Coordinates of C-alpha atoms in Angstrom, one line a residue:
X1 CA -11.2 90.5 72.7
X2 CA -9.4 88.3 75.2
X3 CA -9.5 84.3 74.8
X4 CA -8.3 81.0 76.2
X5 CA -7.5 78.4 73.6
X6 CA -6.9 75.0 75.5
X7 CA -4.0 72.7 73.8
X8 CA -3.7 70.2 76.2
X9 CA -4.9 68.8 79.7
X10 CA -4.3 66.0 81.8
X11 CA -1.4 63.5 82.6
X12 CA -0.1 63.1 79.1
X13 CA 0.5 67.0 79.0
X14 CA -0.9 70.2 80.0
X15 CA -0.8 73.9 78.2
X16 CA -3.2 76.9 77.3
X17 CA -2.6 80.1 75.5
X18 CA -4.3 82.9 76.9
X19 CA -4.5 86.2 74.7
X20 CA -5.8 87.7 72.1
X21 CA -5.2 87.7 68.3
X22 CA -2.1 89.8 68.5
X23 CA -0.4 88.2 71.7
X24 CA -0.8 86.0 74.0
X25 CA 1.2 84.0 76.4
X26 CA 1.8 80.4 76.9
X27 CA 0.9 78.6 80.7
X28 CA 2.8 75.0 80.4
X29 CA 4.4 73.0 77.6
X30 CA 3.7 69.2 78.5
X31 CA 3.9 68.1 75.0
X32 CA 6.9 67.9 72.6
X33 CA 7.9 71.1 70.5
X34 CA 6.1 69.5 67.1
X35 CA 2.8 69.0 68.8
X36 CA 2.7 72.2 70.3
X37 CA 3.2 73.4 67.0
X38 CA 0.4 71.4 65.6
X39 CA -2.0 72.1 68.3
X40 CA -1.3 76.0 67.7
X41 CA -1.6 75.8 64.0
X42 CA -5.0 73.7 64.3
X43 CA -6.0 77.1 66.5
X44 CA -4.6 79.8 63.9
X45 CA -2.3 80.9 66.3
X46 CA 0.6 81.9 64.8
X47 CA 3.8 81.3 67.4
X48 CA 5.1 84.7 67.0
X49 CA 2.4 85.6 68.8
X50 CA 3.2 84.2 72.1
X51 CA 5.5 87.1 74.1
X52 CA 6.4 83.8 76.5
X53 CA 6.3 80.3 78.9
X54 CA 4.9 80.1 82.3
X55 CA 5.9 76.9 83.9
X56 CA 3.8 75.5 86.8
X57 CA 6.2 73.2 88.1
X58 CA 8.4 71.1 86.4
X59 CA 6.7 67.3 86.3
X60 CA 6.8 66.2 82.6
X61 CA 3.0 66.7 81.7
X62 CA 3.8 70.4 82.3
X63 CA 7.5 71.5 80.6
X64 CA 8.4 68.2 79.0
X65 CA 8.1 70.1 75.3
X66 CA 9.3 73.6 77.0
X67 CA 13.1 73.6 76.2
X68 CA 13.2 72.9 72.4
X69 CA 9.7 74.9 71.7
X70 CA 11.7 78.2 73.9
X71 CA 14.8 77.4 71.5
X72 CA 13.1 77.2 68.3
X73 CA 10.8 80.4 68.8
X74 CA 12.9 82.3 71.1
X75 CA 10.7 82.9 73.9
X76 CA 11.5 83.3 77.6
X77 CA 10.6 81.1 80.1
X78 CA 9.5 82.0 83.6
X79 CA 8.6 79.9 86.3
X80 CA 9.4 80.6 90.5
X81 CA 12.8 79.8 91.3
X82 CA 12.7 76.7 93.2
X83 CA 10.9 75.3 89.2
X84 CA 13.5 76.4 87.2
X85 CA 16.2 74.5 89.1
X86 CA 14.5 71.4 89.4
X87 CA 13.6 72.4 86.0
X88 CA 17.8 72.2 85.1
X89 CA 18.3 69.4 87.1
X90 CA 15.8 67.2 85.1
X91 CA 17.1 68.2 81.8
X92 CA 14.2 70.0 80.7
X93 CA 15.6 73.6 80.5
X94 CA 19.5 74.9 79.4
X95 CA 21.1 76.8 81.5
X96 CA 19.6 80.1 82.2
X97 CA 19.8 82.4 78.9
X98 CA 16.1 82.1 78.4
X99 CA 15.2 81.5 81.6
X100 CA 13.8 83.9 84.3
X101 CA 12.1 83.4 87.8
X102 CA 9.0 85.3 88.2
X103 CA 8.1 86.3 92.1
X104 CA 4.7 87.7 92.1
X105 CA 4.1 89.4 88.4
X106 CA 5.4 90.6 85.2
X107 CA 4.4 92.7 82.3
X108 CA 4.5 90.4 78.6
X109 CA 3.2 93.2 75.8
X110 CA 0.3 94.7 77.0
X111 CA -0.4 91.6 79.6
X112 CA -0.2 91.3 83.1
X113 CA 1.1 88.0 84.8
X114 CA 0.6 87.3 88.3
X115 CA 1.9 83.5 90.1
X116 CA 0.1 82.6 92.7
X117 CA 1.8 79.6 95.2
X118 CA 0.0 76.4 95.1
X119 CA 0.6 73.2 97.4
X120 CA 1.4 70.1 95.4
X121 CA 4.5 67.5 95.6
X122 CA 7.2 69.7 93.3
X123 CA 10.2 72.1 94.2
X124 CA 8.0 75.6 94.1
X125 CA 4.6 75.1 92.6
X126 CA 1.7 78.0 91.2
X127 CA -0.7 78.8 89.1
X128 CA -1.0 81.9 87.1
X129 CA -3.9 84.5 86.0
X130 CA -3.4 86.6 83.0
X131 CA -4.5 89.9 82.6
X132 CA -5.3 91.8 79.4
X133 CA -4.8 94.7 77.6
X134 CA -8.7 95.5 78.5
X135 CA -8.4 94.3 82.3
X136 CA -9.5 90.6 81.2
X137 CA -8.7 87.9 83.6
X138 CA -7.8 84.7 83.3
X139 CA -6.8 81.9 85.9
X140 CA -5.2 78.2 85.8
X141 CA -5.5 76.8 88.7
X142 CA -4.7 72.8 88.4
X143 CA -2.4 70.9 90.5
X144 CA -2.9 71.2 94.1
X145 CA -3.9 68.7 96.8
X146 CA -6.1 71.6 98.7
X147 CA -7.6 75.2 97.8
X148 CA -5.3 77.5 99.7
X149 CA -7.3 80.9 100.6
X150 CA -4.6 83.2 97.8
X151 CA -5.6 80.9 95.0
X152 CA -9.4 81.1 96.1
X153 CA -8.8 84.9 96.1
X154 CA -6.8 84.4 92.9
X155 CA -9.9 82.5 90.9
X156 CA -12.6 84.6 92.6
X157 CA -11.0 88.0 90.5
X158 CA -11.4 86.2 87.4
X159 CA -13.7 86.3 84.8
X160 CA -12.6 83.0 83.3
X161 CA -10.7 79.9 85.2
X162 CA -9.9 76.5 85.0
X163 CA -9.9 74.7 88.6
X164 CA -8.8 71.4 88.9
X165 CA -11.2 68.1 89.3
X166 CA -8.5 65.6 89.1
X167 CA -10.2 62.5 90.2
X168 CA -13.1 60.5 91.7
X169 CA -12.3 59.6 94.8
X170 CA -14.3 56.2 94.8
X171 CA -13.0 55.4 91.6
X172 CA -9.4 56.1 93.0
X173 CA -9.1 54.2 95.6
X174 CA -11.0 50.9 93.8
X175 CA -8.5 51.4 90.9
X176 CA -5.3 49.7 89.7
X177 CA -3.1 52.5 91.2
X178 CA -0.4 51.2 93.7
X179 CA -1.2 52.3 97.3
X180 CA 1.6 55.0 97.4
X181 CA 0.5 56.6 94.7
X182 CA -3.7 56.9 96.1
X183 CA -2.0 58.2 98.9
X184 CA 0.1 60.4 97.1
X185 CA -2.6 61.9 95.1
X186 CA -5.2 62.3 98.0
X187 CA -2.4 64.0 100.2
X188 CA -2.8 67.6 100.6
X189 CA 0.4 67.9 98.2
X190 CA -1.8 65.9 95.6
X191 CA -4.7 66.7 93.2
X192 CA -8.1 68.0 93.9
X193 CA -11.0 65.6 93.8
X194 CA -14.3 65.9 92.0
X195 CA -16.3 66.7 95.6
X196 CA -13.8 69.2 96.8
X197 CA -13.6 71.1 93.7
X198 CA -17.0 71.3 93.0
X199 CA -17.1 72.7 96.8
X200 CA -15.5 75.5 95.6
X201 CA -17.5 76.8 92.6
X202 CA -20.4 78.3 94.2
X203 CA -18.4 81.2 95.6
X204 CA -17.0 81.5 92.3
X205 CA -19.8 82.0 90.9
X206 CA -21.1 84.1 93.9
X207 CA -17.7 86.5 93.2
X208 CA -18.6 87.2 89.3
X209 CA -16.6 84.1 87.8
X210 CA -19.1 83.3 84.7
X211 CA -17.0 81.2 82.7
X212 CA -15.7 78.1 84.1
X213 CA -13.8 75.1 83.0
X214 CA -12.4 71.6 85.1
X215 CA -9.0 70.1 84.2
X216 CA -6.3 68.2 84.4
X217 CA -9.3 65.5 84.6
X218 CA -7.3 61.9 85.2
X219 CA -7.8 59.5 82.6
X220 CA -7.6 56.3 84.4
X221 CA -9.3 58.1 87.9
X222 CA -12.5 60.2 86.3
X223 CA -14.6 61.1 83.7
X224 CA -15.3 64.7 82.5
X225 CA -18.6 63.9 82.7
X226 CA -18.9 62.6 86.3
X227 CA -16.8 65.7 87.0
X228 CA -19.2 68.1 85.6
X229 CA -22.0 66.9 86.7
X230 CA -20.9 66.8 90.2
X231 CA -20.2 70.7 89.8
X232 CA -23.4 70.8 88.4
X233 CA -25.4 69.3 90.8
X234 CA -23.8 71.5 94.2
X235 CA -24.6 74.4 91.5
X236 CA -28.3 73.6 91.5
X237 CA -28.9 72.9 95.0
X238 CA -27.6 76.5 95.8
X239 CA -30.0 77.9 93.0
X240 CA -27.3 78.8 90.5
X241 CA -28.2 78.5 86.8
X242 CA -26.4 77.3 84.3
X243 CA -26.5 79.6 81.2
X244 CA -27.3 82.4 83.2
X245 CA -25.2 82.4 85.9
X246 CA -22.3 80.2 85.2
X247 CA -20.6 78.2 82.4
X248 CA -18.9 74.8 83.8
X249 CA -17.6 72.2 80.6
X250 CA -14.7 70.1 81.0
X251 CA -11.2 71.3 79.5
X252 CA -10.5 68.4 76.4
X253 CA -7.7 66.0 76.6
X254 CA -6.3 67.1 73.3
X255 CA -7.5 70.3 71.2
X256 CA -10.6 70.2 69.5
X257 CA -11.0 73.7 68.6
X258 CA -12.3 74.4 72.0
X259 CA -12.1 78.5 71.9
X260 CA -13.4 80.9 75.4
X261 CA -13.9 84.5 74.7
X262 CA -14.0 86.1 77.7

């Protein structure tokens, strides 16, 4: 039985382990090492458990906690090659004894991890989808000004994903955030809005992806529940049901015992 246990989302820090009860795999490590450790405990999920890190990019909500939670439990980190030296630049990794670059997949245990490119304003960004021992998949998907057509494809083979719903656009460009950084985050290197994430879900849904979840939801931009509900609401006007057809809930800030069999 494959799950995803969200830790963390959004601009304070982002991670997920994907898995089962026997291994799993981490995808980010925003937080610091000790609350990373406290998240997994408050999950049962014992850190011996995890086989390794998969960094998105390296911007400090996703691999500020990576370097001293690799250390302590001995775990690889991979990440493309373009993350890992900005990655070592920054400070946030040691030189490379437990690092490696991963170019399109790798085998952890009995999992399968495939990085797929994404376009946002770091060195060599993705996302990832994790396969299972029983063929499971799982896809992460946050962090990109536009959907490119490989991550489509990537999401649209899953049977569980989180896509990004970053913002409101409205509430965005009437908020405290200095003009550079609007333009920044509505840039095709930016973050995906509410309306152009929720354009994407239908075909999800169309291509078999039941279980659905929006992240990396801005605190100061958005609220999970305008997000969902504006997935909701292009959902219903195409005749999609949710319950039936679809699951769509917004990935929690911090970990509330949130647990996705899928």
């Amino acid at each position: 039985m494959a799950k995803v246990v969200p830790l963390f989302s959004g601009s304070k820090g982002n991670s997920y382990y994907i898995g089962s009860s026997g291994e799993g795999v981490l995808i980010d490590a925003g937080r610091s090492c000790r609350q990373l450790d406290s998240a997994l405990e408050q999950n049962g999920i014992r850190p011996e458990s995890i086989g390794a890190v998969f960094i998105t990019h390296e911007h400090v909500d996703h691999c500020s906690g990576v370097r001293v939670f690799a250390k302590k439990h001995g775990l690889r980190i991979y990440a493309s090659a373009g993350t890992l030296s900005a990655m070592e630049e920054k400070g946030y990794i040691e030189p490379k004894n437990l690092c490696d670059v991963i170019e399109n997949d790798i085998a952890v245990g009995n999992m399968r991890i495939i990085r797929c490119d994404t376009p946002h304003d770091a060195r060599e960004s993705c996302c990832y989808q994790v396969v299972t021992a029983d063929g499971r998949r799982a896809t992460i998907a946050t962090d990109m000004g536009v959907m490119t057509d490989k991550v489509r494809e990537l999401i649209s083979y899953s049977d569980f994903a989180v896509v990004e719903s970053n913002h409101d656009v409205n509430m965005l460009k009437s908020g405290f955030y200095p003009p550079d950084v609007k333009r920044r985050i509505l840039s095709d290197k930016g973050h995906l809005s509410n309306d152009a994430c929720a354009a994407e879900l239908a075909e999800f849904v169309r291509c078999g992806v039941f279980r659905l979840m929006l992240g990396h939801i801005s605190e100061h931009n958005n609220i999970p529940a305008l997000a969902v509900n504006t997935g909701l609401d292009v959902l219903e006007k195409v005749g999609m049901k949710e319950g039936l057809d679809y699951t769509l809930s917004a990935v929690p800030t911090e970990t509330d015992g949130t647990v996705v069999v899928f």
